[in-house]
């Protein structure tokens, strides 16, 4: 009978679905997270999420930390930057978020500052009342919110502005580093004749275009770019239009590699430079790690070169876009900071860890030695040994580090819409879809719409 | 035991009358109730995902960055903004181009591969693996390979020179005009294997007698393909049409990873735009409204496609 | 399907097939070349020597197997229900189900996070398996439904005449006859589960419960990118899927043709 059949299948179905239904119905009323008193400052298990440091580096940090604080276990969960941005928001909104989490300065900090505790008192306790004078000022200002609360501790600073050159290629063709665009184009012409690429940029990634644009603008009128980001100057300023014109000429006059708009800085441009196909690349302080012979050898192998031999790479000031300009601006922001989740049950242990990595000499020394970030704590300097060619690289690196200490211009912007608009200006000009003047106008309008008050 | 009782009961009755109603699917519907059969799927998918849909619907009425305690209700403003957003309309245009392009090419290729590999050819497994592997490889891994291959000094241009088409040489992903077709080509490479697998499976259902009969009537290969095989796999074609439509609307991986939606938004799709505005720019409310638009578009297109198909099949 | 009686005809078919397959092969060649660049085979041996590899592999297998089981079960039952049984408002249910396919993953992550936490699944395999299955089922039902509909009612009535219940018919008529689409669904579910990246990353907290898709992370850092090993890792991670596909291959061809002849 149909009815009977129905009942039989009903029983089967009910059995099959019972579990699933139960699952759907159980979950109501997980209680709100209780922060408690934050627990002990010297023991506990701390979950740390981030996109930096890298796989191989984090264990070294944690190991060194445990020498001082053996009872705090730190579990590090590394995500890619895209995965991190997707994962961290729901995690922090829930009760299952990490105790310590990475945060970049600028737009990301704006998004996540509300989840962190005020770390100012802890920093004061660790370093004393004059703690602010012992650490990098941009590290503090970048992570201080509107209520004057320090919501993250800067671990290291990232600087951009220089161009890195392959000294071996330059020597081979008897070239000297260009100081302005005219010389730059001549260098490129010589290299092209010899079948070597001149300069490579992953112009598809607008964040790196912003670095280049800012570097160009600073050679024309130092500091103007930063003023414009703050609303103290207009994007339609003739000097900024000139910067966009110079940017365009990089594409048109054979500085930039062909098809730059279709490539990314990582891995494409990075590999192009490391494999010796291109003689120059625009990269920041983090490229210092490739002055070390062992790091460089591994990186060249990773770029696909068999039997890698390290070459000498040196940072040069960004060439001036106009005659009589000022070459070599540097601008920076904290690369990342550590925030302590306000909902964490082990806030105090988490704070201990964040403080150690950001403000203790032992922690900062490891950060410095990685040569990826400039340490936030004053008085800590990297060990510069094992360089490929010490005679050339050591003075250049020391100059770069000294200069980094004086930087006042931001690199990462807190207004994400403004960063997007700058990116649009860069690509529309590069692609020839807009003249520099048009693009500057569009950018000015977009900046106003993004909430920058001029 | 119960089995035999039932069997006896059933045998005494004439075969159950079939209902004429519905008729969506070729073939008669038996009148046993099917609710319980679809229950597990409904509980799983609808149960788990409808909260997401409702949540997204709610968020779409907010001006919110996704984490700040400040959520401003803006009603339908996000939707009004979308309708005036040139990037949105650009994305829709790219979606339409993408949908037509990929559907035509990958269904044709999938169908031809399936037919050929059901025929008597050598080294079938080798070909099957070649077509299948692209489906398996994550776009994230392949993106740099393709960027390299389609760059100015990449392998693709090298290939063009080799066959004497050097004048077509291009930095394929760097120009707005060529970036979209290149993205299309890459996705077709990655998903033809899927259409192939489905057509290959569907052809397993074709009654060999039907084919033999056609052969006896003197039908050639092309004729058989068009008038026997194609109608027999029509259900799969419609399913693929719906899936490609939905897939085009939410396309994300390849444009995001290979071109980052650029240059100048020339390869921006709804999926990449939603990602960019929610994750990278923190316009979570706006992105939610875009998602709801996507959902509405996808469901209406799917309903339209299958309605039309139903009318067609009823006409036959 | 295509017949070629002459040698020339057979060669022609083979030639057409080869020409069409070349564009699919080339990127694979470039990929393998890339994976062998730099340190050559050492890229592969380095990955195989990763101590975490067996663990990741095991986790991926667990997630894939559970997802396939859930998807196969739900899909086949639902496809039968939708195609052959009486459901009032059938199309409404069907579109409700299909609507689940349309939201992009990024949008789902936040609400799914809340859901998995509330259901107590967070940091268990189910937190990955159930959303994966929930996203795959609508897709699979769409495909399987037309397939089941293509099975002649006469076969099912014959089974019923023989005294089979609806459930029995399902078991002894539907399941064997839908083997090709079943195999296709299994393969496609395997691909989506095996390649799932964001869900395991977000919903599995412990680094010991991560899946094989996390491999590239060992070689891509903020300021470094070992593309050679990423490619080698992808090649290694793809092998189980290819093997599974080849193993299931026979099932794709045995449908009605084999099943109807008892």
mmCIF file with all atom_site columns, N, CA and C in Angstrom, chain C residues 87-124:
data_model
loop_
_atom_site.group_PDB
_atom_site.id
_atom_site.type_symbol
_atom_site.label_atom_id
_atom_site.label_alt_id
_atom_site.label_comp_id
_atom_site.label_asym_id
_atom_site.label_entity_id
_atom_site.label_seq_id
_atom_site.pdbx_PDB_ins_code
_atom_site.Cartn_x
_atom_site.Cartn_y
_atom_site.Cartn_z
_atom_site.occupancy
_atom_site.B_iso_or_equiv
_atom_site.pdbx_formal_charge
_atom_site.auth_seq_id
_atom_site.auth_comp_id
_atom_site.auth_asym_id
_atom_site.auth_atom_id
_atom_site.pdbx_PDB_model_num
ATOM 1   N N  . UNK C 1 87  ? 5.434  16.126 -4.716 1.00 0.00 ? 87  UNK C N  1
ATOM 2   C CA . UNK C 1 87  ? 5.668  17.169 -3.727 1.00 0.00 ? 87  UNK C CA 1
ATOM 3   C C  . UNK C 1 87  ? 4.880  18.392 -4.171 1.00 0.00 ? 87  UNK C C  1
ATOM 4   N N  . UNK C 1 88  ? 3.972  18.810 -3.317 1.00 0.00 ? 88  UNK C N  1
ATOM 5   C CA . UNK C 1 88  ? 3.216  20.013 -3.671 1.00 0.00 ? 88  UNK C CA 1
ATOM 6   C C  . UNK C 1 88  ? 4.155  21.214 -3.562 1.00 0.00 ? 88  UNK C C  1
ATOM 7   N N  . UNK C 1 89  ? 4.126  22.078 -4.518 1.00 0.00 ? 89  UNK C N  1
ATOM 8   C CA . UNK C 1 89  ? 5.033  23.234 -4.503 1.00 0.00 ? 89  UNK C CA 1
ATOM 9   C C  . UNK C 1 89  ? 6.470  22.817 -4.704 1.00 0.00 ? 89  UNK C C  1
ATOM 10  N N  . UNK C 1 90  ? 6.633  21.752 -5.478 1.00 0.00 ? 90  UNK C N  1
ATOM 11  C CA . UNK C 1 90  ? 7.972  21.187 -5.670 1.00 0.00 ? 90  UNK C CA 1
ATOM 12  C C  . UNK C 1 90  ? 8.970  22.239 -6.150 1.00 0.00 ? 90  UNK C C  1
ATOM 13  N N  . UNK C 1 91  ? 8.551  23.022 -7.140 1.00 0.00 ? 91  UNK C N  1
ATOM 14  C CA . UNK C 1 91  ? 9.485  23.985 -7.709 1.00 0.00 ? 91  UNK C CA 1
ATOM 15  C C  . UNK C 1 91  ? 9.923  25.037 -6.683 1.00 0.00 ? 91  UNK C C  1
ATOM 16  N N  . UNK C 1 92  ? 8.992  25.387 -5.802 1.00 0.00 ? 92  UNK C N  1
ATOM 17  C CA . UNK C 1 92  ? 9.356  26.375 -4.786 1.00 0.00 ? 92  UNK C CA 1
ATOM 18  C C  . UNK C 1 92  ? 10.477 25.835 -3.905 1.00 0.00 ? 92  UNK C C  1
ATOM 19  N N  . UNK C 1 93  ? 10.313 24.597 -3.496 1.00 0.00 ? 93  UNK C N  1
ATOM 20  C CA . UNK C 1 93  ? 11.371 23.985 -2.676 1.00 0.00 ? 93  UNK C CA 1
ATOM 21  C C  . UNK C 1 93  ? 12.684 23.930 -3.451 1.00 0.00 ? 93  UNK C C  1
ATOM 22  N N  . UNK C 1 94  ? 12.536 23.598 -4.712 1.00 0.00 ? 94  UNK C N  1
ATOM 23  C CA . UNK C 1 94  ? 13.727 23.453 -5.533 1.00 0.00 ? 94  UNK C CA 1
ATOM 24  C C  . UNK C 1 94  ? 14.473 24.786 -5.655 1.00 0.00 ? 94  UNK C C  1
ATOM 25  N N  . UNK C 1 95  ? 13.722 25.855 -5.863 1.00 0.00 ? 95  UNK C N  1
ATOM 26  C CA . UNK C 1 95  ? 14.386 27.161 -5.993 1.00 0.00 ? 95  UNK C CA 1
ATOM 27  C C  . UNK C 1 95  ? 14.928 27.662 -4.670 1.00 0.00 ? 95  UNK C C  1
ATOM 28  N N  . UNK C 1 96  ? 14.218 27.314 -3.603 1.00 0.00 ? 96  UNK C N  1
ATOM 29  C CA . UNK C 1 96  ? 14.762 27.636 -2.272 1.00 0.00 ? 96  UNK C CA 1
ATOM 30  C C  . UNK C 1 96  ? 16.136 27.015 -2.110 1.00 0.00 ? 96  UNK C C  1
ATOM 31  N N  . UNK C 1 97  ? 16.219 25.775 -2.559 1.00 0.00 ? 97  UNK C N  1
ATOM 32  C CA . UNK C 1 97  ? 17.483 25.047 -2.439 1.00 0.00 ? 97  UNK C CA 1
ATOM 33  C C  . UNK C 1 97  ? 18.545 25.696 -3.327 1.00 0.00 ? 97  UNK C C  1
ATOM 34  N N  . UNK C 1 98  ? 18.136 26.027 -4.538 1.00 0.00 ? 98  UNK C N  1
ATOM 35  C CA . UNK C 1 98  ? 19.104 26.557 -5.485 1.00 0.00 ? 98  UNK C CA 1
ATOM 36  C C  . UNK C 1 98  ? 19.621 27.935 -5.063 1.00 0.00 ? 98  UNK C C  1
ATOM 37  N N  . UNK C 1 99  ? 18.767 28.675 -4.382 1.00 0.00 ? 99  UNK C N  1
ATOM 38  C CA . UNK C 1 99  ? 19.188 30.014 -3.945 1.00 0.00 ? 99  UNK C CA 1
ATOM 39  C C  . UNK C 1 99  ? 20.409 29.920 -3.027 1.00 0.00 ? 99  UNK C C  1
ATOM 40  N N  . UNK C 1 100 ? 20.561 28.772 -2.374 1.00 0.00 ? 100 UNK C N  1
ATOM 41  C CA . UNK C 1 100 ? 21.709 28.593 -1.468 1.00 0.00 ? 100 UNK C CA 1
ATOM 42  C C  . UNK C 1 100 ? 23.025 28.626 -2.224 1.00 0.00 ? 100 UNK C C  1
ATOM 43  N N  . UNK C 1 101 ? 22.949 28.405 -3.512 1.00 0.00 ? 101 UNK C N  1
ATOM 44  C CA . UNK C 1 101 ? 24.174 28.353 -4.312 1.00 0.00 ? 101 UNK C CA 1
ATOM 45  C C  . UNK C 1 101 ? 24.739 29.729 -4.602 1.00 0.00 ? 101 UNK C C  1
ATOM 46  N N  . UNK C 1 102 ? 23.918 30.751 -4.407 1.00 0.00 ? 102 UNK C N  1
ATOM 47  C CA . UNK C 1 102 ? 24.268 32.005 -5.050 1.00 0.00 ? 102 UNK C CA 1
ATOM 48  C C  . UNK C 1 102 ? 25.136 32.938 -4.223 1.00 0.00 ? 102 UNK C C  1
ATOM 49  N N  . UNK C 1 103 ? 25.165 32.780 -2.906 1.00 0.00 ? 103 UNK C N  1
ATOM 50  C CA . UNK C 1 103 ? 25.957 33.739 -2.139 1.00 0.00 ? 103 UNK C CA 1
ATOM 51  C C  . UNK C 1 103 ? 27.442 33.408 -2.232 1.00 0.00 ? 103 UNK C C  1
ATOM 52  N N  . UNK C 1 104 ? 28.273 34.410 -2.448 1.00 0.00 ? 104 UNK C N  1
ATOM 53  C CA . UNK C 1 104 ? 29.711 34.139 -2.480 1.00 0.00 ? 104 UNK C CA 1
ATOM 54  C C  . UNK C 1 104 ? 30.251 33.781 -1.092 1.00 0.00 ? 104 UNK C C  1
ATOM 55  N N  . UNK C 1 105 ? 31.338 33.037 -1.121 1.00 0.00 ? 105 UNK C N  1
ATOM 56  C CA . UNK C 1 105 ? 31.888 32.501 0.129  1.00 0.00 ? 105 UNK C CA 1
ATOM 57  C C  . UNK C 1 105 ? 32.246 33.600 1.131  1.00 0.00 ? 105 UNK C C  1
ATOM 58  N N  . UNK C 1 106 ? 32.805 34.699 0.624  1.00 0.00 ? 106 UNK C N  1
ATOM 59  C CA . UNK C 1 106 ? 33.211 35.767 1.548  1.00 0.00 ? 106 UNK C CA 1
ATOM 60  C C  . UNK C 1 106 ? 32.038 36.305 2.351  1.00 0.00 ? 106 UNK C C  1
ATOM 61  N N  . UNK C 1 107 ? 30.877 36.338 1.702  1.00 0.00 ? 107 UNK C N  1
ATOM 62  C CA . UNK C 1 107 ? 29.703 36.864 2.388  1.00 0.00 ? 107 UNK C CA 1
ATOM 63  C C  . UNK C 1 107 ? 29.207 35.860 3.421  1.00 0.00 ? 107 UNK C C  1
ATOM 64  N N  . UNK C 1 108 ? 29.416 34.586 3.122  1.00 0.00 ? 108 UNK C N  1
ATOM 65  C CA . UNK C 1 108 ? 28.909 33.544 4.021  1.00 0.00 ? 108 UNK C CA 1
ATOM 66  C C  . UNK C 1 108 ? 29.740 33.408 5.290  1.00 0.00 ? 108 UNK C C  1
ATOM 67  N N  . UNK C 1 109 ? 31.009 33.777 5.200  1.00 0.00 ? 109 UNK C N  1
ATOM 68  C CA . UNK C 1 109 ? 31.917 33.467 6.304  1.00 0.00 ? 109 UNK C CA 1
ATOM 69  C C  . UNK C 1 109 ? 31.426 34.009 7.646  1.00 0.00 ? 109 UNK C C  1
ATOM 70  N N  . UNK C 1 110 ? 31.041 35.269 7.673  1.00 0.00 ? 110 UNK C N  1
ATOM 71  C CA . UNK C 1 110 ? 30.667 35.859 8.960  1.00 0.00 ? 110 UNK C CA 1
ATOM 72  C C  . UNK C 1 110 ? 29.437 35.186 9.578  1.00 0.00 ? 110 UNK C C  1
ATOM 73  N N  . UNK C 1 111 ? 28.312 35.087 8.841  1.00 0.00 ? 111 UNK C N  1
ATOM 74  C CA . UNK C 1 111 ? 27.174 34.398 9.449  1.00 0.00 ? 111 UNK C CA 1
ATOM 75  C C  . UNK C 1 111 ? 27.452 32.922 9.724  1.00 0.00 ? 111 UNK C C  1
ATOM 76  N N  . UNK C 1 112 ? 28.221 32.277 8.877  1.00 0.00 ? 112 UNK C N  1
ATOM 77  C CA . UNK C 1 112 ? 28.531 30.865 9.133  1.00 0.00 ? 112 UNK C CA 1
ATOM 78  C C  . UNK C 1 112 ? 29.340 30.714 10.421 1.00 0.00 ? 112 UNK C C  1
ATOM 79  N N  . UNK C 1 113 ? 30.185 31.670 10.647 1.00 0.00 ? 113 UNK C N  1
ATOM 80  C CA . UNK C 1 113 ? 30.991 31.638 11.866 1.00 0.00 ? 113 UNK C CA 1
ATOM 81  C C  . UNK C 1 113 ? 30.083 31.635 13.086 1.00 0.00 ? 113 UNK C C  1
ATOM 82  N N  . UNK C 1 114 ? 29.103 32.557 13.077 1.00 0.00 ? 114 UNK C N  1
ATOM 83  C CA . UNK C 1 114 ? 28.152 32.617 14.181 1.00 0.00 ? 114 UNK C CA 1
ATOM 84  C C  . UNK C 1 114 ? 27.400 31.301 14.307 1.00 0.00 ? 114 UNK C C  1
ATOM 85  N N  . UNK C 1 115 ? 26.938 30.779 13.162 1.00 0.00 ? 115 UNK C N  1
ATOM 86  C CA . UNK C 1 115 ? 26.168 29.542 13.190 1.00 0.00 ? 115 UNK C CA 1
ATOM 87  C C  . UNK C 1 115 ? 26.987 28.386 13.755 1.00 0.00 ? 115 UNK C C  1
ATOM 88  N N  . UNK C 1 116 ? 28.196 28.213 13.263 1.00 0.00 ? 116 UNK C N  1
ATOM 89  C CA . UNK C 1 116 ? 28.988 27.066 13.733 1.00 0.00 ? 116 UNK C CA 1
ATOM 90  C C  . UNK C 1 116 ? 29.308 27.207 15.222 1.00 0.00 ? 116 UNK C C  1
ATOM 91  N N  . UNK C 1 117 ? 29.519 28.435 15.651 1.00 0.00 ? 117 UNK C N  1
ATOM 92  C CA . UNK C 1 117 ? 29.779 28.622 17.083 1.00 0.00 ? 117 UNK C CA 1
ATOM 93  C C  . UNK C 1 117 ? 28.560 28.222 17.907 1.00 0.00 ? 117 UNK C C  1
ATOM 94  N N  . UNK C 1 118 ? 27.389 28.667 17.435 1.00 0.00 ? 118 UNK C N  1
ATOM 95  C CA . UNK C 1 118 ? 26.169 28.384 18.196 1.00 0.00 ? 118 UNK C CA 1
ATOM 96  C C  . UNK C 1 118 ? 25.850 26.901 18.195 1.00 0.00 ? 118 UNK C C  1
ATOM 97  N N  . UNK C 1 119 ? 26.143 26.247 17.075 1.00 0.00 ? 119 UNK C N  1
ATOM 98  C CA . UNK C 1 119 ? 25.852 24.820 17.008 1.00 0.00 ? 119 UNK C CA 1
ATOM 99  C C  . UNK C 1 119 ? 26.930 24.013 17.727 1.00 0.00 ? 119 UNK C C  1
ATOM 100 N N  . UNK C 1 120 ? 27.959 24.684 18.170 1.00 0.00 ? 120 UNK C N  1
ATOM 101 C CA . UNK C 1 120 ? 29.013 23.980 18.890 1.00 0.00 ? 120 UNK C CA 1
ATOM 102 C C  . UNK C 1 120 ? 29.950 23.204 17.991 1.00 0.00 ? 120 UNK C C  1
ATOM 103 N N  . UNK C 1 121 ? 29.995 23.548 16.702 1.00 0.00 ? 121 UNK C N  1
ATOM 104 C CA . UNK C 1 121 ? 30.861 22.814 15.775 1.00 0.00 ? 121 UNK C CA 1
ATOM 105 C C  . UNK C 1 121 ? 32.217 23.452 15.613 1.00 0.00 ? 121 UNK C C  1
ATOM 106 N N  . UNK C 1 122 ? 32.329 24.692 16.059 1.00 0.00 ? 122 UNK C N  1
ATOM 107 C CA . UNK C 1 122 ? 33.553 25.425 15.784 1.00 0.00 ? 122 UNK C CA 1
ATOM 108 C C  . UNK C 1 122 ? 34.761 24.609 16.208 1.00 0.00 ? 122 UNK C C  1
ATOM 109 N N  . UNK C 1 123 ? 35.758 24.620 15.336 1.00 0.00 ? 123 UNK C N  1
ATOM 110 C CA . UNK C 1 123 ? 36.970 23.866 15.601 1.00 0.00 ? 123 UNK C CA 1
ATOM 111 C C  . UNK C 1 123 ? 36.760 22.357 15.566 1.00 0.00 ? 123 UNK C C  1
ATOM 112 N N  . UNK C 1 124 ? 35.690 21.877 14.905 1.00 0.00 ? 124 UNK C N  1
ATOM 113 C CA . UNK C 1 124 ? 35.567 20.447 14.626 1.00 0.00 ? 124 UNK C CA 1
ATOM 114 C C  . UNK C 1 124 ? 35.471 20.297 13.111 1.00 0.00 ? 124 UNK C C  1
#
